[in-house]
C-alpha angles and dihedrals in degrees: 000000000000108000096156103039093258131090119242091264090066121130123229134189126207119240104250091221091064120094126191131212120190121223132188093267103025136319148267126242116204121195103210092198098054098025090227121135130206128203120223127195119225094275092046090052091050091051089050090050092047090057086073092054103033129064098203141032088244090061090050090051091049091053093048091050090054097042101042101028090233125145118262095245093056092045091048092050092050093049093047093047093050094044090052092052094045092048093047089054095046095247093122136015131210 
């Protein structure tokens, strides 16, 4: 499944002008350049956090499978969907 034009082993880099604040049930990303903010649910926040620890989307998926006891296909779909949204809004780059 290749919903964003990259395979799951793709690498992504956070936009340095984006700051993240965690909340009880997720988080908020604020792009300091555009002044737009984006709301993440708990899983989205965890994916954002894992981008600091993991070099590839495949590693993020592996971590989600272990942490949330979800199947790999569902985790992969969630990661790809979020990466597509983040990239489209300039919050990450590939």
